[in-house]
Short mmCIF file of C-alpha atoms and ligand atoms in Angstrom, two decimals:
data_model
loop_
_atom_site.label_atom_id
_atom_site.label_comp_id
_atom_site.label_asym_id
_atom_site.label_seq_id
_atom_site.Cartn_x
_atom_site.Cartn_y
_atom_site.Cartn_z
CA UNK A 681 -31.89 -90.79 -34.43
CA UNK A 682 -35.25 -89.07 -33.77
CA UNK A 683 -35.77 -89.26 -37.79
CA UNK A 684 -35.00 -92.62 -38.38
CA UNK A 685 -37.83 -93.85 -34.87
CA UNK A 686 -39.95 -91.89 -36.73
CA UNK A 687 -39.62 -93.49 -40.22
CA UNK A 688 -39.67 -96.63 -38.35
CA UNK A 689 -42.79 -96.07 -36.87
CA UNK A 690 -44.52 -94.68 -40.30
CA UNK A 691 -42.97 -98.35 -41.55
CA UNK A 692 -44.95 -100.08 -38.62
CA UNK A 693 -48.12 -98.16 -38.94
CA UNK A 694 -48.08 -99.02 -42.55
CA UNK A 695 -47.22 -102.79 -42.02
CA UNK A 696 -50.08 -102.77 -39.44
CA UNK A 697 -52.61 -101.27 -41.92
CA UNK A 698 -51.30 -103.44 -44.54
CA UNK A 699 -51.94 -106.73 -42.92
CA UNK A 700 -55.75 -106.12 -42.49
CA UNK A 701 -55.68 -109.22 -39.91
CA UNK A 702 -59.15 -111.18 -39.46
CA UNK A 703 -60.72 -113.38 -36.93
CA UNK A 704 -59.53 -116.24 -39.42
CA UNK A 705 -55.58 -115.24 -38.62
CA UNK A 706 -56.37 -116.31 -35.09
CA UNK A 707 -57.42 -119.40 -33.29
CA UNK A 708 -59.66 -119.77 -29.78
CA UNK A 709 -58.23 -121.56 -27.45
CA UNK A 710 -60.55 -120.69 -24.26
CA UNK A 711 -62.50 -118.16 -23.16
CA UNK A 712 -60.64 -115.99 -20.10
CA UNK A 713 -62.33 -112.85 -18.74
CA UNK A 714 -66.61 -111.79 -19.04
CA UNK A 715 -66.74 -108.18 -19.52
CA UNK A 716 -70.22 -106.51 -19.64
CA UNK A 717 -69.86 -105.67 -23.58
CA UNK A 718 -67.97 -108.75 -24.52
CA UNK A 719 -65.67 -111.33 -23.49
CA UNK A 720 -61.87 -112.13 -23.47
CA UNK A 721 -60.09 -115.51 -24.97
CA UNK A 722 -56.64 -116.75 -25.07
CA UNK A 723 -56.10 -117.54 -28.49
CA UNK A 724 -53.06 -118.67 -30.62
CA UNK A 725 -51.95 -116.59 -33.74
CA UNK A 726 -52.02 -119.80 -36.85
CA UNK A 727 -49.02 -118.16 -38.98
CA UNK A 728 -46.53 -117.77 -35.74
CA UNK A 729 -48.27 -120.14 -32.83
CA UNK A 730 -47.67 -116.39 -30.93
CA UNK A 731 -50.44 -116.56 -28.11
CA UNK A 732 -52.37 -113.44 -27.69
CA UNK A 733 -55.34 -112.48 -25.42
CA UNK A 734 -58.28 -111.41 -27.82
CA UNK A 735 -60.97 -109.17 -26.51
CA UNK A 736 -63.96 -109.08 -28.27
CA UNK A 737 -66.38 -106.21 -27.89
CA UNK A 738 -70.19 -107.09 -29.42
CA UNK A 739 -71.46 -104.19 -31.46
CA UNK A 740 -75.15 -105.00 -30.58
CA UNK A 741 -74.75 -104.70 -27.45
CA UNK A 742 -72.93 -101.56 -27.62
CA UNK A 743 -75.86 -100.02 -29.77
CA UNK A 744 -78.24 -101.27 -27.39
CA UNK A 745 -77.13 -99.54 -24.93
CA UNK A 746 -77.75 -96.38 -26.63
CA UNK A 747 -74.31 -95.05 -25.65
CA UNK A 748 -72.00 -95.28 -28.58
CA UNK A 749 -70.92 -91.78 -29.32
CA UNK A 750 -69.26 -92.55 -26.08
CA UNK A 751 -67.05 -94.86 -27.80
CA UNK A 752 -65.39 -92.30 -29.23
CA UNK A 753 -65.55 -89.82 -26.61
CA UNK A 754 -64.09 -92.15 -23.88
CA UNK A 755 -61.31 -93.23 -26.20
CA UNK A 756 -58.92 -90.44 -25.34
CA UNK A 757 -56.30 -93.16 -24.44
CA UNK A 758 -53.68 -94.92 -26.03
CA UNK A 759 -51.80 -97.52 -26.19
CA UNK A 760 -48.58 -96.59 -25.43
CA UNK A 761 -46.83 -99.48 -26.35
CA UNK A 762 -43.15 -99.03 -24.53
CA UNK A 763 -45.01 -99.00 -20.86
CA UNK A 764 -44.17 -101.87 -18.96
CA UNK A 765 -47.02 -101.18 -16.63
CA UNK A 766 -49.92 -101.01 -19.41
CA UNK A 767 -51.15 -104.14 -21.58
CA UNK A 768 -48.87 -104.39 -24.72
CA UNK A 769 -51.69 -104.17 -27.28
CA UNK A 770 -50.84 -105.91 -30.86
CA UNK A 771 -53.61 -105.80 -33.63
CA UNK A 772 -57.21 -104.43 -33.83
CA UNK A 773 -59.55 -105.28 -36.55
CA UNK A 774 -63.82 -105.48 -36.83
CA UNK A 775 -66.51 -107.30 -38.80
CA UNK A 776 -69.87 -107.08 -39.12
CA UNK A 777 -70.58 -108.17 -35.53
CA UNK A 778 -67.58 -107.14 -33.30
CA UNK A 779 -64.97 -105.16 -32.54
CA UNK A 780 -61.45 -107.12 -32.05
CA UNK A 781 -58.36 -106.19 -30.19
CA UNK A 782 -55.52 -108.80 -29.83
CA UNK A 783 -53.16 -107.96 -26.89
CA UNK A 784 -50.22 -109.51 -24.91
CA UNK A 785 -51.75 -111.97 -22.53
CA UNK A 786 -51.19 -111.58 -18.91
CA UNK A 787 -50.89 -115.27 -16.98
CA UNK A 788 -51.36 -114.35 -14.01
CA UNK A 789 -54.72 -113.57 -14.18
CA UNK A 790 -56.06 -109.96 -12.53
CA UNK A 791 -56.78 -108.27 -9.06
CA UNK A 792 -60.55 -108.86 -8.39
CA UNK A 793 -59.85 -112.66 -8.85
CA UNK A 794 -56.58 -112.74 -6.54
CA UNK A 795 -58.83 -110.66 -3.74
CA UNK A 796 -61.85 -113.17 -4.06
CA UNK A 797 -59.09 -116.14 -3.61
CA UNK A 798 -58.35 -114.62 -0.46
CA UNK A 799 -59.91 -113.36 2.84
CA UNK A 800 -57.63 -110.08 2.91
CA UNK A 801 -53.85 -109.69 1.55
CA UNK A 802 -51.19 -108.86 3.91
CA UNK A 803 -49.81 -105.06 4.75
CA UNK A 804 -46.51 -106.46 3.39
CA UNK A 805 -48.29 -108.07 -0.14
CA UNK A 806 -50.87 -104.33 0.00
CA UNK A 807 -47.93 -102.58 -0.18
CA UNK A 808 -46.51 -104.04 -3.00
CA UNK A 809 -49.54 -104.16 -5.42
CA UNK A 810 -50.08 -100.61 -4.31
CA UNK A 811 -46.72 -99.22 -5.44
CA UNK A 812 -46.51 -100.72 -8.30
CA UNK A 813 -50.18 -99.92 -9.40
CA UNK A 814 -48.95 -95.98 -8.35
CA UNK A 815 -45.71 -96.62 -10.45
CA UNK A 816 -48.40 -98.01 -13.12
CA UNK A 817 -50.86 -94.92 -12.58
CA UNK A 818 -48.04 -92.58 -12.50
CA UNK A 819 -46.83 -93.78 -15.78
CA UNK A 820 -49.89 -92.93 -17.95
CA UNK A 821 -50.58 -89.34 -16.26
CA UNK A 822 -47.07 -88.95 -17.12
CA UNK A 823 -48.45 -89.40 -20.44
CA UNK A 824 -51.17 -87.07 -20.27
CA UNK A 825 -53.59 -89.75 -19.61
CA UNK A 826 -56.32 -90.20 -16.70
CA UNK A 827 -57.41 -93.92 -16.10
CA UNK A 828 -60.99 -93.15 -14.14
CA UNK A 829 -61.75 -96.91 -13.77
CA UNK A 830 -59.11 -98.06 -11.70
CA UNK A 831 -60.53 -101.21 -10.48
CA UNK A 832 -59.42 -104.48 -9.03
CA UNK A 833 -60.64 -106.13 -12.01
CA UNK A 834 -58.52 -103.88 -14.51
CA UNK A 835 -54.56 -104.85 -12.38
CA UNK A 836 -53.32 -107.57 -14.41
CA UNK A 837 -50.59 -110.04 -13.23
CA UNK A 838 -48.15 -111.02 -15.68
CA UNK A 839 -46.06 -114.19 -15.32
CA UNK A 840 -43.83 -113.06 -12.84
CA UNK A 841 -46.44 -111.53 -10.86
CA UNK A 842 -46.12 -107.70 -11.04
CA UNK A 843 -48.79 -105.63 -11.91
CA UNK A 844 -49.88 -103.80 -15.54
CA UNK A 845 -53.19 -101.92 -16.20
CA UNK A 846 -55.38 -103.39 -18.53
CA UNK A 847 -56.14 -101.41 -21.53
CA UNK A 848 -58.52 -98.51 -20.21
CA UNK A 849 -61.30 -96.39 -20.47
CA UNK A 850 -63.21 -97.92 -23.45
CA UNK A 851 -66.36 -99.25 -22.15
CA UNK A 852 -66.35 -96.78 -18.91
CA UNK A 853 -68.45 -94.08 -20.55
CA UNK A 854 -70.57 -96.95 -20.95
CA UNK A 855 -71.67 -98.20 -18.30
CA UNK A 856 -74.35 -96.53 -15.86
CA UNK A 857 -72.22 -96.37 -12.62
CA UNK A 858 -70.02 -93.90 -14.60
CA UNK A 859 -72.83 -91.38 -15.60
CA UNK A 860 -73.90 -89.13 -13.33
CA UNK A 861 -77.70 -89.23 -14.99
CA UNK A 862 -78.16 -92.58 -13.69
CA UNK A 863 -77.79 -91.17 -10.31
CA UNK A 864 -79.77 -88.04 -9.99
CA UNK A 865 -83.26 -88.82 -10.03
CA UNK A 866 -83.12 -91.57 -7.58
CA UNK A 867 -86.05 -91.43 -5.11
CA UNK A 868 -85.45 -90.74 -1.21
CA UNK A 869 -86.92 -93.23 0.12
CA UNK A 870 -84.82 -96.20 -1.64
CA UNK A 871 -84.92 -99.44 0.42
CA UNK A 872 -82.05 -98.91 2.81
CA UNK A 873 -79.45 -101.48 2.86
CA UNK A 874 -79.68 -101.86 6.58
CA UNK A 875 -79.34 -105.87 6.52
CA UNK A 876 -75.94 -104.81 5.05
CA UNK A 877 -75.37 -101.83 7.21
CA UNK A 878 -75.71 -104.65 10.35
CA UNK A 879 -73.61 -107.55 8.95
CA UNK A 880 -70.04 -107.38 10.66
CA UNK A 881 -66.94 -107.65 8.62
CA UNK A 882 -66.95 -111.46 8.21
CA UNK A 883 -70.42 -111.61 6.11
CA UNK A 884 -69.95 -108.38 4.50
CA UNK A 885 -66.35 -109.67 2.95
CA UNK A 886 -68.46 -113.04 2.13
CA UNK A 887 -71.77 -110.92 0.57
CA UNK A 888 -69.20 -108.71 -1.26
CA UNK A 889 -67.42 -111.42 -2.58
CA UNK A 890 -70.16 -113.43 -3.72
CA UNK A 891 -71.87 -111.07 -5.74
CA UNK A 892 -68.45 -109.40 -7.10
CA UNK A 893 -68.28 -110.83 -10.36
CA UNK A 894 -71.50 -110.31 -11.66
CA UNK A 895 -71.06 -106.65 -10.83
CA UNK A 896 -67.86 -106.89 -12.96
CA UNK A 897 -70.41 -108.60 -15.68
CA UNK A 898 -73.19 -106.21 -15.37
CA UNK A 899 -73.62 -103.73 -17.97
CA UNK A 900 -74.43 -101.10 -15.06
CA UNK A 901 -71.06 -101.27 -13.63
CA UNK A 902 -69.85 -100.68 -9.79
CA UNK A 903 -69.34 -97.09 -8.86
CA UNK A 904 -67.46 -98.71 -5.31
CA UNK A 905 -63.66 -97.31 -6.85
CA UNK A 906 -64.93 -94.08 -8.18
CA UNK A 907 -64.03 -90.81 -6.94
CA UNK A 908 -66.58 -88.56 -5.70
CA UNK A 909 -65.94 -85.34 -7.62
CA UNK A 910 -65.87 -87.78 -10.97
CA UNK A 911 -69.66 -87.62 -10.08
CA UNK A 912 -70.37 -84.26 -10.02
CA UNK A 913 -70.27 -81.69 -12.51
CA UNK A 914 -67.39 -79.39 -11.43
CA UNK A 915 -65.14 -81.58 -12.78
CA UNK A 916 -61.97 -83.92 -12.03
CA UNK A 917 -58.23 -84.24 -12.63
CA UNK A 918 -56.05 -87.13 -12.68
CA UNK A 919 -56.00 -87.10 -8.75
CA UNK A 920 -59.49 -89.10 -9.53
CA UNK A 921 -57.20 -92.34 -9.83
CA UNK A 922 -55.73 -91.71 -6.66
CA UNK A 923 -58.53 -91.64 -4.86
CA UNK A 924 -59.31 -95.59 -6.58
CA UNK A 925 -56.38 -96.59 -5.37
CA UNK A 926 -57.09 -95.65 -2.05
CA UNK A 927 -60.55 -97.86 -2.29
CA UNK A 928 -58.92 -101.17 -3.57
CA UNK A 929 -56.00 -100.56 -0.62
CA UNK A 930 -58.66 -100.58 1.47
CA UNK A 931 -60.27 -103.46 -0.26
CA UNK A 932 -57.24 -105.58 0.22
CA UNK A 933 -57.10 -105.31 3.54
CA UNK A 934 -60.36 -105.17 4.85
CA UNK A 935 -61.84 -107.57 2.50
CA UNK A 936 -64.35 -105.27 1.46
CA UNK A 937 -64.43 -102.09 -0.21
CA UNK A 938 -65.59 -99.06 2.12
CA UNK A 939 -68.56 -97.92 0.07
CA UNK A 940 -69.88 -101.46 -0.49
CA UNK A 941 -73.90 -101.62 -0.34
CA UNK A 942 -76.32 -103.79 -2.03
CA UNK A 943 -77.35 -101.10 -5.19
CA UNK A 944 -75.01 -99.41 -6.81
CA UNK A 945 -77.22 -96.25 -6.04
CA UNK A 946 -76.55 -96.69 -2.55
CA UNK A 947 -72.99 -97.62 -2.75
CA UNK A 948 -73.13 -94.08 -4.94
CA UNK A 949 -74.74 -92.66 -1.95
CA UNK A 950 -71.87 -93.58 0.45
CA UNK A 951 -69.42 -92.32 -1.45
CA UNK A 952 -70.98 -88.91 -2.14
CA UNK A 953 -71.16 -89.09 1.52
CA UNK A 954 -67.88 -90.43 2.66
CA UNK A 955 -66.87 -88.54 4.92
CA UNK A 956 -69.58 -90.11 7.24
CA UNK A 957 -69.30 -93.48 5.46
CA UNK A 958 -65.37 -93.91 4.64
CA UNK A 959 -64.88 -96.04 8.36
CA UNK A 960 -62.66 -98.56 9.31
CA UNK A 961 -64.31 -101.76 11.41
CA UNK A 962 -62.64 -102.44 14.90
CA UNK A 963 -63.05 -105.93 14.35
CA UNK A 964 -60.24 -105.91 11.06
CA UNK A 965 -56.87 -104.49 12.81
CA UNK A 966 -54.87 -102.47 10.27
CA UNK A 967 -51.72 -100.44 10.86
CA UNK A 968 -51.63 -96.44 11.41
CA UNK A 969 -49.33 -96.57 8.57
CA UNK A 970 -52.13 -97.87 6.22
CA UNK A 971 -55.09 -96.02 7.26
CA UNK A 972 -53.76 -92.97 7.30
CA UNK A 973 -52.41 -93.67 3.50
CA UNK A 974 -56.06 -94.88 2.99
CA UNK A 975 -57.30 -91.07 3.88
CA UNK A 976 -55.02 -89.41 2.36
CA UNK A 977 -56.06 -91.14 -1.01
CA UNK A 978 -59.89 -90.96 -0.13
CA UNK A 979 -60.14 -87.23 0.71
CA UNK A 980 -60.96 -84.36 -1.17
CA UNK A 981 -59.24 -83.80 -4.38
CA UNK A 982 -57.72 -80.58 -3.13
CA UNK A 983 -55.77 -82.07 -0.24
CA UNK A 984 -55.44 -85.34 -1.65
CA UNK A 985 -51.96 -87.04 -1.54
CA UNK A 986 -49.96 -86.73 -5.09
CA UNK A 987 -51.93 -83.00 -5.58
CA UNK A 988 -47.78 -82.15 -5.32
CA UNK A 989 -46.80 -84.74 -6.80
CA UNK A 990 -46.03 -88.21 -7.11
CA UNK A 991 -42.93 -87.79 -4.69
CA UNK A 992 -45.07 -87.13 -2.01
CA UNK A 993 -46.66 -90.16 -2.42
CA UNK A 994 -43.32 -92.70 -2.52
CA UNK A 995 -42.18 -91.29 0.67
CA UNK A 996 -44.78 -92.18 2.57
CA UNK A 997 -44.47 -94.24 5.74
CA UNK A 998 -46.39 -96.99 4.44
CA UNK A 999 -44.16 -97.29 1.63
CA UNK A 1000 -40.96 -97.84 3.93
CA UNK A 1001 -38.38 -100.15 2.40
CA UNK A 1002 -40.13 -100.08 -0.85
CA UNK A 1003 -37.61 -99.81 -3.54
CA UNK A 1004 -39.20 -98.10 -6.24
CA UNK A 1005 -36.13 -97.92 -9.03
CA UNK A 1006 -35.65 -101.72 -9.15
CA UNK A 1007 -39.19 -102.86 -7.71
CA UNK A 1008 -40.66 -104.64 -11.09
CA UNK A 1009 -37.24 -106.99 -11.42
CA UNK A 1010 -37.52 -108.23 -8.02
CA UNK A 1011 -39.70 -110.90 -7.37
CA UNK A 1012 -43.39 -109.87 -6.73
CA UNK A 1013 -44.81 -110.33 -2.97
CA UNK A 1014 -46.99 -113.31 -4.52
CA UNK A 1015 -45.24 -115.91 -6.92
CA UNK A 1016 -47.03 -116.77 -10.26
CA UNK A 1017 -47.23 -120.31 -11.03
CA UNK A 1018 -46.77 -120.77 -14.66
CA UNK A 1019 -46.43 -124.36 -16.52
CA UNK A 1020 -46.62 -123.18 -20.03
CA UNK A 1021 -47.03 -119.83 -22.21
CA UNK A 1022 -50.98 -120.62 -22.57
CA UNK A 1023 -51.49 -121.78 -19.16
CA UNK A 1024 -55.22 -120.38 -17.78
CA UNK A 1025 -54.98 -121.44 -14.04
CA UNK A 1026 -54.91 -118.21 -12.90
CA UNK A 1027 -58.25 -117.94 -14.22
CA UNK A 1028 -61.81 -118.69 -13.34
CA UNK A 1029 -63.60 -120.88 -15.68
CA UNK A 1030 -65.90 -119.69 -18.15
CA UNK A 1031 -68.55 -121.22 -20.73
CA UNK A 1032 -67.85 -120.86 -24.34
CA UNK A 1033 -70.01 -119.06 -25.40
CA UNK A 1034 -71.40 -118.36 -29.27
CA UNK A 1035 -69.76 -114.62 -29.59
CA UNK A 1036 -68.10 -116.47 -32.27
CA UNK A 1037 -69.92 -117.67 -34.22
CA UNK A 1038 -71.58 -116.57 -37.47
CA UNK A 1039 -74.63 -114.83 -35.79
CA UNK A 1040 -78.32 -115.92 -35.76
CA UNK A 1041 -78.66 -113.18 -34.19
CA UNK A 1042 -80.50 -112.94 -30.80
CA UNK A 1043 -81.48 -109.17 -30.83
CA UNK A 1044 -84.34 -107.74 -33.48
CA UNK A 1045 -81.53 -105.53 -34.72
CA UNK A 1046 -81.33 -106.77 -38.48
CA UNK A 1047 -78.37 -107.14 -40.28
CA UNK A 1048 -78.30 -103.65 -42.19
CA UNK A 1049 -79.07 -101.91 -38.79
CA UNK A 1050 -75.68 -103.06 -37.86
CA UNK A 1051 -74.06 -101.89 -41.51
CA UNK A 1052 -75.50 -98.63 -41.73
CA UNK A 1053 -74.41 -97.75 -38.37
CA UNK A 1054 -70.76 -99.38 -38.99
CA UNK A 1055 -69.83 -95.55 -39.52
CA UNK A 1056 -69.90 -94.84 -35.66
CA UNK A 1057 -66.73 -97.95 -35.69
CA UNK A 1058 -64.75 -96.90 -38.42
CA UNK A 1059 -62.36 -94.89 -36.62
CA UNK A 1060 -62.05 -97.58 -34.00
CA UNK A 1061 -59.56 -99.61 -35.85
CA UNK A 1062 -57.70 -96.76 -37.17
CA UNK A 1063 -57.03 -95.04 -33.63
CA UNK A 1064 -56.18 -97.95 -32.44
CA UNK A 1065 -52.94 -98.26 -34.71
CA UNK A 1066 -52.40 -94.40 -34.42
CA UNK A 1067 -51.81 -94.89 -30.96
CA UNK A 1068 -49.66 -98.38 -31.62
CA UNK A 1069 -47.28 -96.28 -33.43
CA UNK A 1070 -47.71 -92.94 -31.82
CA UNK A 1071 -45.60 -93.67 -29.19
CA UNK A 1072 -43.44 -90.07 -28.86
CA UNK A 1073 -46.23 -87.57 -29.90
CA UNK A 1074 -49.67 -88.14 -28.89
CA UNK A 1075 -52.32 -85.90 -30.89
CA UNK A 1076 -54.08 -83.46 -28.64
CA UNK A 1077 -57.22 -84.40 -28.71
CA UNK A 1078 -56.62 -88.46 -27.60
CA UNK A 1079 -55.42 -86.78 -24.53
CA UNK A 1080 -57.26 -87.14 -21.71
CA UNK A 1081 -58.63 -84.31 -19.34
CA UNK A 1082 -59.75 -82.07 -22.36
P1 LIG B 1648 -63.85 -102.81 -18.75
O1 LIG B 1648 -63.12 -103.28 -17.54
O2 LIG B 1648 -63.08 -101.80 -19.56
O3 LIG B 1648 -65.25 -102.43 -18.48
P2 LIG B 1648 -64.31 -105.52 -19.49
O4 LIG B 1648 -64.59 -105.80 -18.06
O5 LIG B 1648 -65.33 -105.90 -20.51
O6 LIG B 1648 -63.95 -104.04 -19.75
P3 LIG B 1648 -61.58 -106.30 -19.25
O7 LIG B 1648 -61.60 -105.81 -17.85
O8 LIG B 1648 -60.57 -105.72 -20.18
O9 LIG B 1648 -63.00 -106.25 -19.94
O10 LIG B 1648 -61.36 -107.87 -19.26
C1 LIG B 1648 -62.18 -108.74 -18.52
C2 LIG B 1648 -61.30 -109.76 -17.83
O11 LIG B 1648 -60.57 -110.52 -18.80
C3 LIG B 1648 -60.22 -109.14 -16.93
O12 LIG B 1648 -60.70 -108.83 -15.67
C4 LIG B 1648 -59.18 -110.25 -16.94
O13 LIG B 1648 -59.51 -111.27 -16.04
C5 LIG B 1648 -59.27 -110.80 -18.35
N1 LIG B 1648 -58.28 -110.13 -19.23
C6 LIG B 1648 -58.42 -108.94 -19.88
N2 LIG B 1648 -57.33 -108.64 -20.59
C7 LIG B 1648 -56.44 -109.66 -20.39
C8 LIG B 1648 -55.10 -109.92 -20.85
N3 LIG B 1648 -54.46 -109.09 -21.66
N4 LIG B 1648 -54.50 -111.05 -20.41
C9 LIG B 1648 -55.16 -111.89 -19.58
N5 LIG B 1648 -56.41 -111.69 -19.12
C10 LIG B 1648 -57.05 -110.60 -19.51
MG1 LIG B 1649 -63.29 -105.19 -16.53
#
């Protein structure tokens, strides 16, 4: 039994490598989701009419940013393609001028969007995005895996409504927010957000809002869902992600994150400094229940909820009623409307943009630049189908936490 999975995966892996899939294999149908190293499209497979989403990472931009080896280093993650609570992924390939991975596409859009629909979710609708996304999170430590960038913008809804994380980790190393350098020589006397500080809940949730998605754009990142001790150099364990999840059920129900701020350097300041900061306005009633779930998630790491176990977090009060065994096959606590298999509603609307197409390229990176350092990409495509087919036995050193 365990021989013959095994042979079937070597099979796969080989198939995979075998088909050497291209950008030609694949049609565009519209472009999705802006991420700060790329973009993501729906697009339609030619051979079956299978629709995919395709996220497309730009090399140059990558290389720009100075940070590649991180590439590699942040890619301790997998795709383990059995979860129901992680992004099926499909196919990766790469040409001269991106990176490609081709990936079940979710319909029902993602988390940040939902929240910036709507003023606040209910405790009853927070409490079912937040089990599921522990279920979710629970799933890949089981695996050996930390997430680190648990975000609103990386829940994805699938058709039915119920939550999956999006394929994780690879740009995170990139971005600024995540790197503790970008932080430390900030001067003292940074200008104060004190028009923020003053703004009651109302124009906060508005300000946040407004300027979310280009923070979800920006190549700098938003350190609002990291956990403090993922900042500083003693180290973290996979509790970091619980500590996230605390921030985005706080998010949902306040209509703000609590560490919110105009700079990231002072939202970074906040949440070094949260147990000042981390406070709940009188103005946005919220049940005991929920705030005390809140700080036990946002707390330090040693007394965090979960430090047990994930038991201890299922059984608590908040999570009354909640029935974890069957909760993904009964309906979600917000219906997806779906009229077809590449319906985009769910979606904001993007430009199409020229990623595409055959580059005059914008950057004074010529075109050998980009080939000689095609070395630091090679393993790219190949780890990617390792970890399609490694779905028992993950190798040591893709696991996370090193
Ligand atoms: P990262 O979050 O790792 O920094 P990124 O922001 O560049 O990367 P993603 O978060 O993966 O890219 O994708 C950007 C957006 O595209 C998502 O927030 C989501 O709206 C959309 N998206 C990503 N993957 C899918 C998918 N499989 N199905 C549908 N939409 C998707
Ligand atoms: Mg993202």
């Amino acid at each position: 039994m365990r021989r013959s999975a095994h042979a079937r995966k070597e099979t796969e892996f080989l198939r995979l490598k075998r088909t050497r899939l291209g950008l030609e294999d694949f049609e565009s149908l519209k472009v999705i989701g802006r991420g700060a190293f790329g973009e993501v499209r729906l697009v339609q497979k030619k051979d079956t009419g299978h629709v995919y989403a395709m996220k497309i990472l730009r090399k140059a931009d990558m290389l720009e940013k100075e940070q590649v080896g991180h590439i590699r280093a942040e890619r301790d993650i997998l795709v383990e393609a059995d979860s129901l609570w992680v992004v099926k992924m499909f196919y990766s390939f790469q040409d001269k001028l991106n990176l490609y991975l081709i990936m079940e596409f979710l319909p029902g859009g993602d988390m940040m969007t939902l929240l910036m629909k709507k003023d606040t979710l209910t405790e009853e609708e927070t409490q079912f995005y937040i089990a599921e996304t522990v279920l979710a999170i629970d799933s890949i430590h089981q695996l050996g895996f930390i997430h680190r960038d648990i975000k609103p913008d990386n829940l994805l809804l699938d058709s039915k409504g119920h939550v999956k994380l999006s394929d994780f980790g690879l740009c995170t190393g990139l971005k600024k927010a995540h790197r503790t350098e970008f932080y430390r020589n900030l001067s003292h006397n940074l200008p104060n957000d004190f028009t923020f500080q003053n703004m009651n809940s109302k124009r906060k949730a508005e300000t946040w809002k407004r300027n979310r998605r280009q923070l979800a754009f920006s190549t700098v990142g938003t350190p609002d869902y990291i956990a403090p001790e993922v900042f500083m150099q003693t180290g973290y364990n996979k509790l970091c992600d619980w500590w996230s999840l605390g921030v985005i059920m706080y998010e949902m129900l306040i209509g703000y994150p609590p560490f919110c701020s105009e700079t990231p350097q002072e939202t970074y300041k906040k949440v070094m400094n949260w147990k000042e900061t981390l406070i709940f306005p009188p103005e946005v009633p919220i049940s005991e229940r929920a705030k005390d779930l809140i700080l036990r998630f946002c707390c330090e790491w040693e007394h965090r909820i979960g430090a047990p176990g994930v038991e201890e977090i299922k059984t608590n009060p908040f999570f009354e009623g909640v029935d974890w065994e069957h909760i993904r096959e009964r309906p979600a606590a917000i219906s997806i409307e779906i009229k077809s298999i590449d319906d985009t509603s769910n979606f904001d609307e993007f430009p199409e943009s020229d990623i595409l197409k055959p580059a005059v390229s914008t950057s004074n990176h010529s075109e050998t630049d980009y080939k000689n350092k095609d070395w630091v990409f090679i393993n790219y495509t190949y780890k990617r189908f390792e970890g399609l087919t490694a779905r028992g036995a993950i190798p040591s050193y893709m696991k996370a936490g090193k």
